[in-house]
CSV table of C-alpha atoms in Angstrom, one decimal:
chain,number,residue,atom,x,y,z
O,80,UNK,CA,-15.4,-14.1,-8.1
O,81,UNK,CA,-18.1,-11.9,-6.6
O,82,UNK,CA,-17.0,-8.4,-5.7
O,83,UNK,CA,-18.4,-6.3,-3.0
O,84,UNK,CA,-22.2,-6.2,-3.0
O,85,UNK,CA,-24.5,-3.8,-1.2
O,86,UNK,CA,-28.3,-3.8,-0.6
O,87,UNK,CA,-30.6,-2.2,-1.1
O,88,UNK,CA,-29.6,-0.1,-4.2
O,89,UNK,CA,-31.9,2.8,-3.3
O,90,UNK,CA,-33.8,3.7,-0.2
O,91,UNK,CA,-36.2,6.5,0.7
O,92,UNK,CA,-36.8,7.3,4.4
O,93,UNK,CA,-38.5,10.0,6.4
O,94,UNK,CA,-36.8,12.2,9.0
O,95,UNK,CA,-36.6,10.6,12.3
O,96,UNK,CA,-36.7,7.1,11.0
O,97,UNK,CA,-34.0,4.4,11.3
O,98,UNK,CA,-32.3,2.6,8.4
O,99,UNK,CA,-30.1,-0.4,7.9
O,100,UNK,CA,-27.7,-0.9,5.0
O,101,UNK,CA,-26.0,-4.1,4.2
O,102,UNK,CA,-22.7,-5.1,2.7
O,103,UNK,CA,-21.1,-8.4,1.7
O,104,UNK,CA,-17.3,-8.2,1.2
O,105,UNK,CA,-15.3,-9.5,-1.7
O,106,UNK,CA,-14.5,-13.2,-1.3
O,107,UNK,CA,-11.5,-13.7,1.0
O,108,UNK,CA,-11.7,-10.3,2.6
O,109,UNK,CA,-12.2,-9.8,6.3
O,110,UNK,CA,-12.3,-6.1,6.8
O,111,UNK,CA,-15.2,-3.8,6.0
O,112,UNK,CA,-15.1,0.0,5.8
O,113,UNK,CA,-18.1,2.3,5.3
O,114,UNK,CA,-18.0,5.7,3.6
O,115,UNK,CA,-20.6,8.5,3.1
O,116,UNK,CA,-20.5,10.4,-0.2
O,117,UNK,CA,-22.7,13.4,-0.2
O,118,UNK,CA,-23.7,14.8,-3.6
O,119,UNK,CA,-20.8,16.5,-5.3
O,120,UNK,CA,-18.3,15.6,-2.7
O,121,UNK,CA,-15.7,12.9,-2.1
O,122,UNK,CA,-16.4,9.9,0.2
O,123,UNK,CA,-15.9,10.4,3.9
O,124,UNK,CA,-14.9,7.6,6.2
O,125,UNK,CA,-17.5,6.5,8.7
O,126,UNK,CA,-15.9,3.5,10.4
O,127,UNK,CA,-14.1,0.2,9.8
O,128,UNK,CA,-14.9,-3.3,11.2
O,129,UNK,CA,-12.5,-6.1,11.7
O,130,UNK,CA,-13.1,-9.3,13.7
O,131,UNK,CA,-16.6,-8.1,14.5
O,132,UNK,CA,-15.4,-5.0,16.2
O,133,UNK,CA,-15.2,-1.4,15.3
O,134,UNK,CA,-11.6,-0.7,14.8
O,135,UNK,CA,-11.5,2.9,13.6
O,136,UNK,CA,-14.1,5.6,13.4
O,137,UNK,CA,-14.4,8.9,11.5
O,138,UNK,CA,-16.0,12.1,12.6
O,139,UNK,CA,-19.6,10.9,12.6
O,140,UNK,CA,-22.1,11.0,15.5
O,141,UNK,CA,-23.2,8.0,17.5
O,142,UNK,CA,-26.4,7.9,15.4
O,143,UNK,CA,-24.2,6.0,13.0
O,144,UNK,CA,-23.5,2.4,14.2
O,145,UNK,CA,-22.5,-0.8,12.6
O,146,UNK,CA,-22.0,-4.5,13.0
O,147,UNK,CA,-19.9,-7.2,11.4
O,148,UNK,CA,-21.0,-10.8,11.3
O,149,UNK,CA,-18.9,-13.9,11.6
O,150,UNK,CA,-19.1,-14.3,7.8
O,151,UNK,CA,-17.5,-10.8,7.5
O,152,UNK,CA,-20.6,-9.2,6.1
O,153,UNK,CA,-21.6,-5.9,7.7
O,154,UNK,CA,-24.5,-3.6,8.4
O,155,UNK,CA,-24.6,0.2,8.8
O,156,UNK,CA,-27.4,1.5,11.0
O,157,UNK,CA,-28.4,5.2,11.1
O,158,UNK,CA,-30.9,6.3,13.7
O,159,UNK,CA,-33.0,9.5,13.9
O,160,UNK,CA,-32.4,10.3,10.2
O,161,UNK,CA,-31.7,13.9,9.3
O,162,UNK,CA,-32.1,15.5,5.8
O,163,UNK,CA,-28.4,15.8,5.8
O,164,UNK,CA,-27.9,12.0,5.9
O,165,UNK,CA,-29.1,11.8,2.3
O,166,UNK,CA,-26.1,10.5,0.5
O,167,UNK,CA,-24.5,7.5,-1.3
O,168,UNK,CA,-23.2,5.0,1.2
O,169,UNK,CA,-20.3,3.0,0.0
O,170,UNK,CA,-18.9,-0.1,1.5
O,171,UNK,CA,-15.3,-1.2,0.9
O,172,UNK,CA,-13.7,-4.4,1.8
O,173,UNK,CA,-10.0,-5.4,2.2
O,174,UNK,CA,-7.8,-8.1,3.7
O,175,UNK,CA,-6.4,-7.2,7.0
O,176,UNK,CA,-2.8,-7.2,7.6
O,177,UNK,CA,0.3,-5.1,7.1
O,178,UNK,CA,-0.2,-5.1,3.3
O,179,UNK,CA,-3.9,-4.6,3.2
O,180,UNK,CA,-3.8,-1.2,1.5
O,181,UNK,CA,-6.2,-2.0,-1.3
O,182,UNK,CA,-9.9,-1.4,-0.7
O,183,UNK,CA,-12.5,-2.6,-3.1
O,184,UNK,CA,-15.7,-0.7,-3.3
O,185,UNK,CA,-19.3,-1.8,-3.8
O,186,UNK,CA,-21.8,0.1,-6.0
O,187,UNK,CA,-23.3,1.9,-3.0
O,188,UNK,CA,-26.7,2.4,-1.5
O,189,UNK,CA,-28.4,5.7,-2.4
O,190,UNK,CA,-30.3,7.0,0.7
O,191,UNK,CA,-32.8,9.8,0.4
O,192,UNK,CA,-34.2,11.3,3.5
O,193,UNK,CA,-37.4,13.4,3.1
Y,225,UNK,CA,-4.4,15.6,10.0
Y,226,UNK,CA,-4.3,14.2,6.5
Y,227,UNK,CA,-6.0,16.0,3.7
Y,228,UNK,CA,-6.3,15.8,-0.1
Y,229,UNK,CA,-7.0,18.7,-2.4
Y,230,UNK,CA,-8.1,18.4,-6.0
Y,231,UNK,CA,-8.0,22.0,-7.3
Y,232,UNK,CA,-10.0,21.5,-10.4
Y,233,UNK,CA,-13.7,20.7,-9.9
Y,234,UNK,CA,-14.5,20.4,-13.6
Y,235,UNK,CA,-12.2,19.7,-16.6
Y,236,UNK,CA,-13.4,19.6,-20.2
Y,237,UNK,CA,-11.2,17.9,-22.8
Y,238,UNK,CA,-11.6,17.0,-26.4
Y,239,UNK,CA,-11.5,13.3,-27.4
Y,240,UNK,CA,-8.0,12.4,-28.3
Y,241,UNK,CA,-6.4,15.2,-26.3
Y,242,UNK,CA,-4.2,14.7,-23.2
Y,243,UNK,CA,-5.6,14.9,-19.7
Y,244,UNK,CA,-3.9,15.8,-16.4
Y,245,UNK,CA,-5.7,15.9,-13.1
Y,246,UNK,CA,-4.1,17.5,-10.1
Y,247,UNK,CA,-3.9,16.2,-6.6
Y,248,UNK,CA,-2.1,17.6,-3.6
Y,249,UNK,CA,-2.0,15.9,-0.2
Y,250,UNK,CA,-1.0,16.5,3.3
Y,251,UNK,CA,0.1,13.5,5.4
Y,252,UNK,CA,2.4,13.1,8.4
Y,253,UNK,CA,4.1,10.0,7.2
Y,254,UNK,CA,5.0,8.5,3.9
Y,255,UNK,CA,1.6,8.1,2.3
Y,256,UNK,CA,0.0,5.5,0.2
Y,257,UNK,CA,-1.7,7.3,-2.7
Y,258,UNK,CA,-4.6,6.2,-4.9
Y,259,UNK,CA,-6.6,7.4,-7.8
Y,260,UNK,CA,-10.2,6.1,-8.2
Y,261,UNK,CA,-12.7,6.7,-10.9
Y,262,UNK,CA,-16.5,6.8,-10.5
Y,263,UNK,CA,-19.0,6.6,-13.3
Y,264,UNK,CA,-22.5,8.0,-12.7
Y,265,UNK,CA,-24.4,5.8,-10.3
Y,266,UNK,CA,-21.5,3.5,-9.8
Y,267,UNK,CA,-19.1,2.7,-7.0
Y,268,UNK,CA,-15.4,3.5,-7.1
Y,269,UNK,CA,-12.9,1.7,-9.3
Y,270,UNK,CA,-9.2,1.7,-8.5
Y,271,UNK,CA,-7.1,3.2,-11.4
Y,272,UNK,CA,-3.7,3.0,-9.8
Y,273,UNK,CA,-1.8,3.2,-6.5
Y,274,UNK,CA,1.6,4.3,-5.2
Y,275,UNK,CA,3.3,2.8,-2.2
Y,276,UNK,CA,7.0,3.2,-2.8
Y,277,UNK,CA,9.7,2.8,-5.4
Y,278,UNK,CA,9.4,4.2,-8.9
Y,279,UNK,CA,7.5,7.5,-8.7
Y,280,UNK,CA,5.8,7.0,-12.0
Y,281,UNK,CA,3.1,4.4,-11.7
Y,282,UNK,CA,1.0,2.8,-14.4
Y,283,UNK,CA,-2.6,1.9,-14.0
Y,284,UNK,CA,-5.5,0.5,-15.9
Y,285,UNK,CA,-7.2,2.1,-18.9
Y,286,UNK,CA,-4.0,3.8,-20.0
Y,287,UNK,CA,-3.7,6.1,-17.0
Y,288,UNK,CA,-0.4,6.9,-15.2
Y,289,UNK,CA,0.4,9.1,-12.2
Y,290,UNK,CA,3.6,10.7,-10.9
Y,291,UNK,CA,4.5,11.0,-7.2
Y,292,UNK,CA,6.4,14.2,-6.4
Y,293,UNK,CA,7.4,14.3,-2.7
Y,294,UNK,CA,8.8,17.8,-2.9
Y,295,UNK,CA,5.5,19.1,-4.2
Y,296,UNK,CA,3.3,16.8,-2.2
Y,297,UNK,CA,1.5,16.0,-5.4
Y,298,UNK,CA,0.3,12.9,-7.2
Y,299,UNK,CA,-1.1,14.0,-10.6
Y,300,UNK,CA,-3.0,11.7,-12.9
Y,301,UNK,CA,-2.4,11.7,-16.6
Y,302,UNK,CA,-3.6,10.1,-19.8
Y,303,UNK,CA,-2.0,10.8,-23.2
Y,304,UNK,CA,-5.2,10.4,-25.3
Y,305,UNK,CA,-8.7,10.6,-23.8
Y,306,UNK,CA,-11.6,8.5,-25.0
Y,307,UNK,CA,-15.3,9.4,-24.6
Y,308,UNK,CA,-15.6,6.6,-22.1
Y,309,UNK,CA,-13.2,8.4,-19.8
Y,310,UNK,CA,-15.9,10.9,-18.9
Y,311,UNK,CA,-16.4,10.3,-15.2
Y,312,UNK,CA,-15.5,11.7,-11.8
Y,313,UNK,CA,-12.0,11.1,-10.5
Y,314,UNK,CA,-10.9,11.0,-6.9
Y,315,UNK,CA,-7.5,11.1,-5.4
Y,316,UNK,CA,-7.1,9.5,-2.0
Y,317,UNK,CA,-4.4,9.0,0.7
Y,318,UNK,CA,-4.0,6.4,3.4
Y,319,UNK,CA,-1.8,3.8,5.0
Y,320,UNK,CA,-2.1,0.0,5.3
Y,321,UNK,CA,-5.2,-0.9,7.2
Y,322,UNK,CA,-6.2,2.7,7.7
Y,323,UNK,CA,-9.0,4.8,6.4
Y,324,UNK,CA,-8.8,6.5,3.1
Y,325,UNK,CA,-9.1,10.3,2.9
Y,326,UNK,CA,-10.5,11.5,-0.4
Y,327,UNK,CA,-10.3,14.7,-2.2
Y,328,UNK,CA,-13.4,16.5,-3.5
Y,329,UNK,CA,-13.1,15.0,-6.9
Y,330,UNK,CA,-12.7,16.3,-10.5
Y,331,UNK,CA,-15.4,15.8,-13.0
Y,332,UNK,CA,-14.1,15.2,-16.5
Y,333,UNK,CA,-16.2,16.0,-19.5
Y,334,UNK,CA,-15.1,14.7,-23.0
Y,335,UNK,CA,-16.1,16.7,-26.1
Y,336,UNK,CA,-16.5,14.8,-29.4
């Protein structure tokens, strides 16, 4: 059973550019959440997608946007990159519903903005 | 607003010694509590979780945690640490379907 997968593993971008990160959820899961983990800090919630719509959003600017596809995979897009966007971006999947309290995390995408 | 505090940024323990990692939370309702471990360059692995019932929960890799509502704490323990336990540990709070709020993490170093 494949777990959560993310691509690419590493990415280097220049300030002002745009980036797209991808996530495939664990088999059977229909909800995807994205987290940003800056160096030396805990992960921070960006947003969550369910049924192809953004269901919850953390305290992140509109430069951060996402998408969920009919097969439940998801993309995270960041526009106008800033140096402060350098971080590990983690995707987590879960099964929606009252008891969907377990989130399974992928290995992350390390984004470096120069 | 919900928050999680992990007071210890770094902890160094000798192999075979016991380990306790502290976690304090603030949450408006009855929380779901989690401990995750992250090895260098890796994602997060769930060690254990608490939803209700017995306040002492057992997890993987020999870890356990105790929920104390009166102290708003959910401390993680292991009786005997192995070198492979060197990693960063995160406490998190949330509810079903909701976002997880993480603490800042505690880095554990294991001395031979």
